[in-house]
């Protein structure tokens, strides 16, 4: 019996159509996997379903048990029986497991919370799910994996008919994954319909009944899992060729600029878990080294750990131009000739309320003005020169940064680091959120910098971008280096296979 139908869903953001006529359905007692590359539209579709994006901010129809629903907020979706568990957990760490499960719905008598009944109900629910967790334990004292299972228990306490799991095993151990799958099998018998979003194709094939593939905001196929292969799903996920948007320029490589040996980065919340696991690589002057992988693979964490910006524990050795260096902070990374264009330019890369001048010269004040005094005229000349070089569309260096388009803001972040005269430049999602025209300008600049001898390490969730720009590609999966390809060896299928843990 059809529990859920989503018909012709269209969701647009400024300049981007994130969902383009997506159709999806869910049967009672079914696990329906939703897969696709990063940015394919999976999470956006589920945010439409769960009321995060309310009715009228999208077009198309949502039907539950053949009745059209138009949710204005998350609470309305929950009342209709929809529970969604995002990767970012919503638990309050200072409260107990039981208090979290029934938060906002606590059993009470005459306005007073009945704690005894609350913990009895929580214990019954946890026991029913075969979870040996004490409901009185503070959530903050649990491991990330157990917290994920508590989040599922919380969703089920709302008597959800539709359960959406977004990367549910990302933080789970092997035994916790087994526990989760046991819970999902139990829920199938009860008639709960589940949408399972995951990059781990092995798990998708193990637990799902059907698989729908999204690509570039469109549904490209829905099939029964038993009729598919991992290779077929990867082909559907990738399904496109790298076009002429990428300049065909050959780079000449020089000496090794950066070498990293056995680098590990540990989870801040779970110090025994490695988010980057003994990664070793090098990059030469004039080379663009692409790092591919799916969400949670450890790509950004790798760059942050090298740059001294990772808040957790790290281990390993870093060599710049053959000399071993100790980098414990971003300022030490800059001193050693490393620049870092971060993935979230608005949060980490720019001071939006400040001028272009302030932003462009921020990381290079010592080089431009000297160690002790600022020299405004020198800074202005340096800022104007870099704006001319990168063709930043703004009247002057005094223009406020928040008035620029996304593409021009990205050029400012790039310019900020170029003014430090780096030996190595890290680019994390360098074209995220900018239009195709601006992307081409950034691509041309990356190639030009490589041609001038800069060593570039680039992380991108867009596989065509990694393949189109990189001289060599490293692939990460669950923190480990699982593949390395030259430009001529790399195919989308090969890279995606390694990114999903296939050999």
Short mmCIF file of C-alpha atoms in Angstrom, two decimals:
data_model
loop_
_atom_site.label_atom_id
_atom_site.label_comp_id
_atom_site.label_asym_id
_atom_site.label_seq_id
_atom_site.Cartn_x
_atom_site.Cartn_y
_atom_site.Cartn_z
CA UNK A 1 0.00 0.00 0.00
CA UNK A 2 1.32 3.45 -0.93
CA UNK A 3 2.07 5.43 2.21
CA UNK A 4 3.72 8.49 0.68
CA UNK A 5 3.82 10.12 -2.75
CA UNK A 6 5.84 13.17 -3.72
CA UNK A 7 4.88 14.38 -7.20
CA UNK A 8 6.79 16.80 -9.45
CA UNK A 9 8.55 18.58 -6.59
CA UNK A 10 10.39 21.74 -7.67
CA UNK A 11 12.47 23.72 -5.18
CA UNK A 12 14.53 26.74 -6.18
CA UNK A 13 17.13 28.84 -4.42
CA UNK A 14 18.50 32.08 -5.90
CA UNK A 15 20.09 31.06 -9.19
CA UNK A 16 19.78 27.33 -8.53
CA UNK A 17 17.01 24.78 -9.16
CA UNK A 18 17.82 22.25 -6.41
CA UNK A 19 14.86 19.98 -7.22
CA UNK A 20 13.57 19.76 -10.76
CA UNK A 21 10.31 17.81 -10.93
CA UNK A 22 11.30 15.03 -8.51
CA UNK A 23 8.85 12.16 -8.01
CA UNK A 24 9.25 9.70 -5.13
CA UNK A 25 6.99 7.21 -3.35
CA UNK A 26 7.14 5.02 -0.25
CA UNK A 27 5.19 1.86 0.57
CA UNK A 28 4.17 0.67 4.04
CA UNK A 29 6.74 -1.64 5.62
CA UNK A 30 9.42 -0.67 3.09
CA UNK A 31 12.97 0.67 3.27
CA UNK A 32 13.37 2.88 0.20
CA UNK A 33 16.95 4.11 -0.29
CA UNK A 34 17.58 7.55 -1.77
CA UNK A 35 21.07 7.89 -3.25
CA UNK A 36 23.02 10.34 -5.37
CA UNK A 37 26.15 12.44 -5.41
CA UNK A 38 26.56 15.33 -2.97
CA UNK A 39 24.28 18.13 -4.15
CA UNK A 40 21.93 15.78 -6.03
CA UNK A 41 18.96 17.01 -3.96
CA UNK A 42 18.44 14.20 -1.43
CA UNK A 43 18.44 16.28 1.75
CA UNK A 44 16.52 19.11 0.06
CA UNK A 45 13.75 16.68 -0.91
CA UNK A 46 13.50 15.41 2.66
CA UNK A 47 13.41 18.96 4.02
CA UNK A 48 10.43 19.59 1.74
CA UNK A 49 8.75 16.45 3.08
CA UNK A 50 9.40 17.29 6.74
CA UNK A 51 8.21 20.91 6.68
CA UNK A 52 11.67 22.48 6.99
CA UNK A 53 10.84 24.09 3.64
CA UNK A 54 7.15 24.96 4.09
CA UNK A 55 4.37 24.74 1.52
CA UNK A 56 4.52 27.52 -1.10
CA UNK A 57 8.34 27.67 -0.95
CA UNK A 58 8.24 24.71 -3.38
CA UNK A 59 5.81 23.44 -6.01
CA UNK A 60 4.40 19.95 -6.42
CA UNK A 61 2.28 17.67 -4.25
CA UNK A 62 2.85 15.60 -1.13
CA UNK A 63 0.28 12.86 -0.49
CA UNK A 64 0.14 10.71 2.65
CA UNK A 65 -2.33 7.83 2.44
CA UNK A 66 -3.71 9.48 -0.74
CA UNK A 67 -4.45 12.75 1.08
CA UNK A 68 -2.69 15.95 -0.05
CA UNK A 69 -0.66 17.54 2.76
CA UNK A 70 0.63 21.12 2.86
CA UNK A 71 2.96 21.49 5.84
CA UNK A 72 3.73 24.99 7.12
CA UNK A 73 6.35 23.78 9.60
CA UNK A 74 8.09 20.75 11.08
CA UNK A 75 5.47 20.33 13.84
CA UNK A 76 2.68 19.83 11.28
CA UNK A 77 4.73 17.18 9.49
CA UNK A 78 5.38 15.40 12.80
CA UNK A 79 1.65 15.39 13.55
CA UNK A 80 1.11 13.71 10.17
CA UNK A 81 3.47 10.92 11.27
CA UNK A 82 6.76 12.04 9.68
CA UNK A 83 9.99 11.88 11.66
CA UNK A 84 13.34 12.83 10.17
CA UNK A 85 16.73 12.14 11.69
CA UNK A 86 19.34 14.47 10.23
CA UNK A 87 23.09 13.89 10.39
CA UNK A 88 23.34 16.74 12.90
CA UNK A 89 21.69 15.27 15.98
CA UNK A 90 19.08 17.36 17.81
CA UNK A 91 19.61 15.90 21.29
CA UNK A 92 20.22 18.08 24.36
CA UNK A 93 23.40 16.69 25.88
CA UNK A 94 22.71 18.06 29.37
CA UNK A 95 19.41 16.13 29.63
CA UNK A 96 18.91 12.41 30.25
CA UNK A 97 18.02 9.89 27.55
CA UNK A 98 14.41 9.72 28.76
CA UNK A 99 14.07 13.51 28.94
CA UNK A 100 15.36 13.79 25.38
CA UNK A 101 13.00 11.12 24.05
CA UNK A 102 9.91 12.89 25.40
CA UNK A 103 11.17 16.49 25.23
CA UNK A 104 8.16 18.78 24.80
CA UNK A 105 5.78 15.80 25.23
CA UNK A 106 6.50 14.87 28.85
CA UNK A 107 3.77 12.90 30.69
CA UNK A 108 2.33 15.09 33.44
CA UNK A 109 -0.37 15.32 36.10
CA UNK A 110 -1.95 18.72 36.81
CA UNK A 111 0.89 20.47 34.99
CA UNK A 112 3.66 18.66 36.87
CA UNK A 113 5.97 16.32 34.92
CA UNK A 114 5.58 12.70 36.03
CA UNK A 115 9.25 11.64 35.99
CA UNK A 116 8.48 8.09 37.10
CA UNK A 117 6.10 7.54 34.19
CA UNK A 118 8.50 9.28 31.78
CA UNK A 119 11.35 6.90 32.63
CA UNK A 120 9.04 3.87 32.60
CA UNK A 121 7.84 4.74 29.09
CA UNK A 122 11.40 5.46 27.93
CA UNK A 123 12.66 2.13 29.35
CA UNK A 124 9.84 0.25 27.58
CA UNK A 125 10.64 1.93 24.28
CA UNK A 126 14.39 1.29 24.55
CA UNK A 127 13.78 -2.33 25.58
CA UNK A 128 11.37 -2.80 22.67
CA UNK A 129 14.18 -1.70 20.34
CA UNK A 130 16.69 -4.02 22.05
CA UNK A 131 18.76 -1.03 23.19
CA UNK A 132 20.58 -1.60 26.47
CA UNK A 133 20.72 2.09 27.39
CA UNK A 134 19.70 3.39 30.82
CA UNK A 135 17.02 6.08 30.27
CA UNK A 136 18.40 8.08 33.22
CA UNK A 137 21.88 8.37 31.66
CA UNK A 138 22.83 11.87 30.56
CA UNK A 139 22.99 11.95 26.74
CA UNK A 140 26.33 13.76 26.86
CA UNK A 141 27.85 10.67 28.50
CA UNK A 142 26.91 8.44 25.56
CA UNK A 143 29.04 7.81 22.49
CA UNK A 144 27.96 9.35 19.19
CA UNK A 145 26.68 5.98 17.95
CA UNK A 146 24.45 5.47 20.98
CA UNK A 147 23.20 9.04 20.66
CA UNK A 148 22.15 8.23 17.08
CA UNK A 149 20.14 5.24 18.34
CA UNK A 150 18.51 7.43 21.01
CA UNK A 151 17.54 9.86 18.24
CA UNK A 152 15.79 6.98 16.46
CA UNK A 153 14.01 5.98 19.70
CA UNK A 154 12.86 9.61 20.07
CA UNK A 155 11.43 9.60 16.54
CA UNK A 156 9.58 6.34 17.19
CA UNK A 157 8.13 7.67 20.46
CA UNK A 158 6.15 10.06 18.25
CA UNK A 159 4.55 7.02 16.59
CA UNK A 160 6.01 7.95 13.24
CA UNK A 161 4.55 6.22 10.18
CA UNK A 162 7.30 7.60 7.95
CA UNK A 163 10.88 7.60 9.21
CA UNK A 164 13.62 9.41 7.28
CA UNK A 165 17.21 8.44 8.12
CA UNK A 166 19.90 10.74 6.70
CA UNK A 167 23.31 8.98 6.79
CA UNK A 168 22.27 7.03 9.91
CA UNK A 169 25.41 4.88 10.15
CA UNK A 170 27.99 7.64 9.66
CA UNK A 171 28.99 7.54 13.35
CA UNK A 172 28.08 3.93 14.17
CA UNK A 173 30.38 1.01 14.91
CA UNK A 174 29.85 -2.29 13.11
CA UNK A 175 27.88 -3.74 16.03
CA UNK A 176 25.74 -0.57 16.26
CA UNK A 177 24.99 -0.84 12.52
CA UNK A 178 23.77 -4.41 13.16
CA UNK A 179 21.58 -3.13 15.99
CA UNK A 180 20.17 -0.39 13.75
CA UNK A 181 19.38 -2.82 10.94
CA UNK A 182 17.64 -5.09 13.44
CA UNK A 183 15.48 -2.13 14.50
CA UNK A 184 14.64 -1.28 10.88
CA UNK A 185 13.59 -4.89 10.17
CA UNK A 186 11.32 -4.73 13.23
CA UNK A 187 9.78 -1.47 12.03
CA UNK A 188 9.11 -2.94 8.58
CA UNK A 189 6.98 -5.64 10.20
CA UNK A 190 5.00 -2.91 11.99
CA UNK A 191 4.30 -1.18 8.66
CA UNK A 192 6.57 1.83 9.13
CA UNK A 193 7.87 3.20 5.83
CA UNK A 194 11.50 4.32 5.87
CA UNK A 195 13.52 6.56 3.58
CA UNK A 196 17.18 5.64 3.89
CA UNK A 197 19.76 8.17 2.64
CA UNK A 198 23.32 6.89 2.53
CA UNK A 199 26.56 7.05 0.56
CA UNK A 200 27.46 3.54 1.77
CA UNK A 201 26.17 1.48 -1.13
CA UNK A 202 27.05 -1.82 0.55
CA UNK A 203 24.65 -0.99 3.37
CA UNK A 204 22.04 0.33 0.94
CA UNK A 205 21.99 -3.03 -0.86
CA UNK A 206 21.84 -4.87 2.46
CA UNK A 207 18.86 -3.05 4.00
CA UNK A 208 16.75 -1.52 1.20
CA UNK A 209 13.84 -2.91 -0.80
CA UNK A 210 14.00 -0.25 -3.51
CA UNK A 211 16.52 2.38 -4.59
CA UNK A 212 15.83 5.78 -6.15
CA UNK A 213 18.74 7.69 -7.69
CA UNK A 214 18.74 11.49 -7.86
CA UNK A 215 21.10 13.39 -10.12
CA UNK A 216 21.26 17.18 -10.49
CA UNK A 217 17.89 17.58 -8.76
CA UNK A 218 16.09 15.06 -11.00
CA UNK A 219 14.86 11.50 -10.47
CA UNK A 220 16.88 9.31 -12.85
CA UNK A 221 15.57 5.91 -11.79
CA UNK A 222 13.68 3.84 -9.23
CA UNK A 223 14.20 0.09 -9.13
CA UNK A 224 13.86 -2.86 -6.80
CA UNK A 225 17.19 -3.42 -5.09
CA UNK A 226 17.29 -7.08 -6.13
CA UNK A 227 17.28 -5.99 -9.80
CA UNK A 228 20.25 -3.63 -9.41
CA UNK A 229 24.02 -3.87 -8.99
CA UNK A 230 26.39 -1.45 -7.29
CA UNK A 231 27.93 -0.69 -10.71
CA UNK A 232 24.52 0.16 -12.19
CA UNK A 233 23.69 2.49 -9.30
CA UNK A 234 27.06 4.26 -9.61
CA UNK A 235 26.49 4.72 -13.36
CA UNK A 236 23.08 6.29 -12.63
CA UNK A 237 24.58 8.54 -9.94
CA UNK A 238 27.38 9.79 -12.19
CA UNK A 239 25.67 9.71 -15.59
CA UNK A 240 27.38 12.64 -17.24
CA UNK A 241 30.63 13.61 -18.89
CA UNK A 242 32.97 16.44 -18.04
CA UNK A 243 32.35 19.15 -20.61
CA UNK A 244 34.53 21.89 -22.08
CA UNK A 245 33.91 24.11 -19.07
CA UNK A 246 37.31 22.93 -17.80
CA UNK A 247 40.35 24.45 -19.52
CA UNK A 248 42.55 21.83 -21.18
CA UNK A 249 45.90 23.05 -19.87
CA UNK A 250 48.89 20.86 -19.10
CA UNK A 251 50.91 21.66 -15.99
CA UNK A 252 54.63 21.21 -15.49
CA UNK A 253 55.48 19.81 -12.08
CA UNK A 254 58.41 20.94 -9.96
CA UNK A 255 59.78 19.79 -6.62
CA UNK A 256 57.56 18.38 -3.87
CA UNK A 257 55.95 21.36 -2.10
CA UNK A 258 54.02 19.49 0.61
CA UNK A 259 54.32 15.99 1.99
CA UNK A 260 52.05 14.52 4.64
CA UNK A 261 52.87 11.23 6.38
CA UNK A 262 50.44 9.07 8.39
CA UNK A 263 48.15 11.98 9.23
CA UNK A 264 45.21 11.23 11.52
CA UNK A 265 42.53 13.53 12.91
CA UNK A 266 40.40 12.37 15.82
CA UNK A 267 36.73 13.11 16.47
CA UNK A 268 36.30 16.00 18.92
CA UNK A 269 33.37 14.27 20.68
CA UNK A 270 34.78 10.75 20.47
CA UNK A 271 38.59 10.93 20.83
CA UNK A 272 39.00 7.23 19.98
CA UNK A 273 37.39 7.63 16.55
CA UNK A 274 39.57 8.66 13.60
CA UNK A 275 37.88 10.94 11.07
CA UNK A 276 41.14 10.93 9.08
CA UNK A 277 42.96 7.62 9.32
CA UNK A 278 46.73 7.49 8.61
CA UNK A 279 46.64 9.38 5.32
CA UNK A 280 49.90 9.84 3.41
CA UNK A 281 50.26 11.96 0.25
CA UNK A 282 52.37 14.62 -1.44
CA UNK A 283 51.79 17.43 -3.93
CA UNK A 284 54.35 19.06 -6.23
CA UNK A 285 54.79 22.63 -7.39
CA UNK A 286 52.54 23.27 -10.39
CA UNK A 287 50.26 20.32 -9.60
CA UNK A 288 46.52 20.36 -8.88
CA UNK A 289 45.81 17.46 -6.53
CA UNK A 290 42.09 16.69 -6.26
CA UNK A 291 40.62 14.97 -3.22
CA UNK A 292 37.36 13.16 -3.92
CA UNK A 293 35.02 11.42 -1.52
CA UNK A 294 31.49 11.56 -0.22
CA UNK A 295 30.13 13.48 2.74
CA UNK A 296 31.77 12.30 5.95
CA UNK A 297 34.80 10.86 4.14
CA UNK A 298 37.17 13.18 6.03
CA UNK A 299 38.20 15.50 3.19
CA UNK A 300 37.71 18.86 4.94
CA UNK A 301 39.00 17.40 8.21
CA UNK A 302 42.22 16.39 6.43
CA UNK A 303 42.86 19.94 5.19
CA UNK A 304 41.94 21.47 8.56
CA UNK A 305 44.29 19.09 10.40
CA UNK A 306 47.22 20.04 8.15
CA UNK A 307 46.36 23.74 8.49
CA UNK A 308 46.30 23.61 12.31
CA UNK A 309 42.59 24.42 12.40
CA UNK A 310 41.25 21.06 13.65
CA UNK A 311 39.89 21.29 17.22
CA UNK A 312 40.48 17.62 18.03
CA UNK A 313 43.66 15.61 18.46
CA UNK A 314 45.90 15.06 15.43
CA UNK A 315 48.91 12.87 14.66
CA UNK A 316 51.37 12.54 11.79
CA UNK A 317 54.17 14.44 10.07
CA UNK A 318 54.08 17.45 7.72
CA UNK A 319 56.91 18.53 5.42
CA UNK A 320 56.96 21.80 3.45
CA UNK A 321 59.58 21.87 0.68
CA UNK A 322 61.34 18.90 2.31
CA UNK A 323 61.57 20.46 5.78
CA UNK A 324 59.57 18.98 8.65
CA UNK A 325 57.31 21.59 10.24
CA UNK A 326 55.12 21.72 13.35
CA UNK A 327 51.75 23.33 12.64
CA UNK A 328 49.50 23.80 15.66
CA UNK A 329 47.53 26.84 14.50
CA UNK A 330 46.47 28.58 11.27
CA UNK A 331 49.02 31.34 11.91
CA UNK A 332 51.81 28.72 11.93
CA UNK A 333 50.41 27.27 8.67
CA UNK A 334 50.49 30.73 7.06
CA UNK A 335 54.08 31.27 8.28
CA UNK A 336 55.01 27.97 6.60
CA UNK A 337 53.48 29.04 3.29
CA UNK A 338 50.06 27.33 3.35
CA UNK A 339 46.85 29.15 2.40
CA UNK A 340 43.31 27.81 2.90
CA UNK A 341 40.16 28.80 0.99
CA UNK A 342 37.52 27.23 3.27
CA UNK A 343 34.28 25.59 2.16
CA UNK A 344 32.05 28.10 4.00
CA UNK A 345 33.23 31.50 2.79
CA UNK A 346 30.53 33.42 4.67
CA UNK A 347 31.28 31.79 8.01
CA UNK A 348 35.06 31.33 7.93
CA UNK A 349 36.48 33.07 4.88
CA UNK A 350 35.05 36.60 4.94
CA UNK A 351 34.09 39.47 7.23
CA UNK A 352 30.94 40.36 5.29
CA UNK A 353 30.35 43.66 7.11
CA UNK A 354 33.88 44.84 6.31
CA UNK A 355 35.38 46.30 3.13
CA UNK A 356 37.18 44.35 0.43
CA UNK A 357 40.37 46.06 1.56
CA UNK A 358 40.02 44.69 5.10
CA UNK A 359 39.21 41.20 3.85
CA UNK A 360 41.89 40.97 1.18
CA UNK A 361 44.75 42.11 3.41
CA UNK A 362 43.70 40.36 6.64
CA UNK A 363 45.96 37.30 6.31
CA UNK A 364 48.90 39.21 4.81
CA UNK A 365 49.20 42.32 7.00
CA UNK A 366 52.67 41.30 8.19
CA UNK A 367 53.94 40.91 4.61
CA UNK A 368 52.32 44.12 3.33
CA UNK A 369 52.70 46.56 6.23
CA UNK A 370 55.35 45.03 8.50
CA UNK A 371 55.21 43.34 11.87
CA UNK A 372 54.13 46.28 14.03
CA UNK A 373 52.50 49.09 12.03
CA UNK A 374 49.78 48.97 9.39
CA UNK A 375 50.46 50.89 6.18
CA UNK A 376 47.05 51.75 4.68
CA UNK A 377 48.31 53.03 1.32
CA UNK A 378 50.38 49.88 0.73
CA UNK A 379 47.39 47.74 1.68
CA UNK A 380 45.15 49.65 -0.75
CA UNK A 381 47.60 49.17 -3.63
CA UNK A 382 47.96 45.45 -2.85
CA UNK A 383 44.17 45.00 -2.62
CA UNK A 384 43.56 46.85 -5.90
CA UNK A 385 46.23 44.80 -7.67
CA UNK A 386 44.71 41.50 -6.59
CA UNK A 387 41.21 42.74 -7.52
CA UNK A 388 42.50 43.57 -11.00
CA UNK A 389 44.26 40.21 -11.27
CA UNK A 390 41.13 38.23 -10.34
CA UNK A 391 38.72 40.59 -12.14
CA UNK A 392 36.69 41.26 -8.98
CA UNK A 393 33.62 43.29 -10.00
CA UNK A 394 33.58 46.15 -7.46
CA UNK A 395 34.05 49.92 -7.62
CA UNK A 396 37.00 50.08 -5.22
CA UNK A 397 38.74 48.25 -2.36
CA UNK A 398 36.47 50.21 0.00
CA UNK A 399 33.35 48.47 -1.35
CA UNK A 400 31.52 46.48 1.36
CA UNK A 401 31.99 42.74 0.90
CA UNK A 402 28.33 41.84 1.52
CA UNK A 403 27.29 43.78 -1.61
CA UNK A 404 29.18 41.40 -3.94
CA UNK A 405 27.80 38.35 -5.74
CA UNK A 406 28.76 34.87 -4.55
CA UNK A 407 31.28 34.46 -7.35
CA UNK A 408 33.00 37.75 -6.57
CA UNK A 409 33.04 36.96 -2.85
CA UNK A 410 34.80 33.69 -3.67
CA UNK A 411 37.38 35.62 -5.69
CA UNK A 412 37.99 37.82 -2.64
CA UNK A 413 38.67 34.76 -0.45
CA UNK A 414 41.07 33.45 -3.10
CA UNK A 415 42.72 36.86 -3.36
CA UNK A 416 43.16 37.06 0.41
CA UNK A 417 45.32 33.95 0.35
CA UNK A 418 47.22 34.86 -2.81
CA UNK A 419 48.44 38.01 -1.03
CA UNK A 420 50.21 35.76 1.51
CA UNK A 421 52.37 34.38 -1.35
CA UNK A 422 51.65 30.75 -0.42
CA UNK A 423 53.74 27.76 -1.49
CA UNK A 424 50.69 25.51 -1.14
CA UNK A 425 47.03 26.52 -1.52
CA UNK A 426 44.14 24.46 -0.12
CA UNK A 427 40.80 24.92 -1.90
CA UNK A 428 37.80 23.40 -0.09
CA UNK A 429 34.68 23.50 -2.31
CA UNK A 430 36.07 26.47 -4.30
CA UNK A 431 32.94 26.96 -6.44
CA UNK A 432 30.18 26.13 -3.96
CA UNK A 433 27.12 28.32 -4.41
CA UNK A 434 28.33 30.27 -7.45
CA UNK A 435 26.98 30.30 -10.99
CA UNK A 436 28.49 28.61 -14.03
CA UNK A 437 30.05 31.77 -15.44
CA UNK A 438 31.81 32.56 -12.16
CA UNK A 439 32.87 28.92 -11.90
CA UNK A 440 34.64 29.13 -15.25
CA UNK A 441 36.54 32.20 -14.08
CA UNK A 442 37.63 30.40 -10.89
CA UNK A 443 38.68 27.34 -12.94
CA UNK A 444 40.78 29.53 -15.23
CA UNK A 445 42.44 31.14 -12.20
CA UNK A 446 43.22 27.75 -10.60
CA UNK A 447 44.91 26.61 -13.82
CA UNK A 448 46.83 29.87 -14.11
CA UNK A 449 48.12 29.57 -10.53
CA UNK A 450 49.23 25.98 -11.13
CA UNK A 451 50.98 27.04 -14.33
CA UNK A 452 52.86 29.65 -12.29
CA UNK A 453 54.15 26.89 -9.99
CA UNK A 454 51.74 26.98 -7.05
CA UNK A 455 50.93 23.58 -5.48
CA UNK A 456 47.15 23.25 -5.15
CA UNK A 457 45.16 20.73 -3.10
CA UNK A 458 41.46 20.88 -3.97
CA UNK A 459 38.46 19.25 -2.29
CA UNK A 460 35.20 19.27 -4.23
CA UNK A 461 31.92 17.40 -3.92
CA UNK A 462 31.36 17.89 -7.64
CA UNK A 463 32.99 14.92 -9.32
CA UNK A 464 33.19 16.55 -12.79
CA UNK A 465 35.04 19.45 -11.15
CA UNK A 466 37.59 17.16 -9.48
CA UNK A 467 38.14 15.23 -12.70
CA UNK A 468 38.21 18.30 -14.93
CA UNK A 469 40.76 20.28 -12.92
CA UNK A 470 43.01 17.73 -11.21
CA UNK A 471 46.30 16.31 -12.46
CA UNK A 472 45.96 13.54 -9.89
CA UNK A 473 43.04 12.41 -7.73
CA UNK A 474 43.07 10.90 -4.24
CA UNK A 475 39.89 9.21 -3.00
CA UNK A 476 38.87 9.07 0.67
CA UNK A 477 36.28 6.75 2.21
CA UNK A 478 35.53 6.82 5.95
CA UNK A 479 38.78 8.67 6.63
CA UNK A 480 41.02 6.25 4.74
CA UNK A 481 42.80 6.73 1.42
CA UNK A 482 41.11 4.16 -0.84
CA UNK A 483 42.31 5.17 -4.28
CA UNK A 484 44.73 7.26 -6.32
CA UNK A 485 44.36 8.00 -10.04
CA UNK A 486 46.20 10.08 -12.60
CA UNK A 487 44.11 12.31 -14.85
CA UNK A 488 44.26 9.73 -17.65
CA UNK A 489 43.39 6.77 -15.38
CA UNK A 490 40.43 8.39 -13.64
CA UNK A 491 36.85 7.71 -14.66
CA UNK A 492 33.75 8.79 -12.78
CA UNK A 493 32.83 5.14 -12.17
CA UNK A 494 36.27 4.26 -10.77
CA UNK A 495 36.35 7.28 -8.44
CA UNK A 496 32.78 6.74 -7.23
CA UNK A 497 33.43 3.04 -6.62
CA UNK A 498 36.38 3.86 -4.34
CA UNK A 499 34.41 6.68 -2.69
CA UNK A 500 31.67 4.22 -1.72
CA UNK A 501 34.09 1.63 -0.37
CA UNK A 502 34.07 -0.70 -3.38
CA UNK A 503 37.34 -2.15 -4.72
#
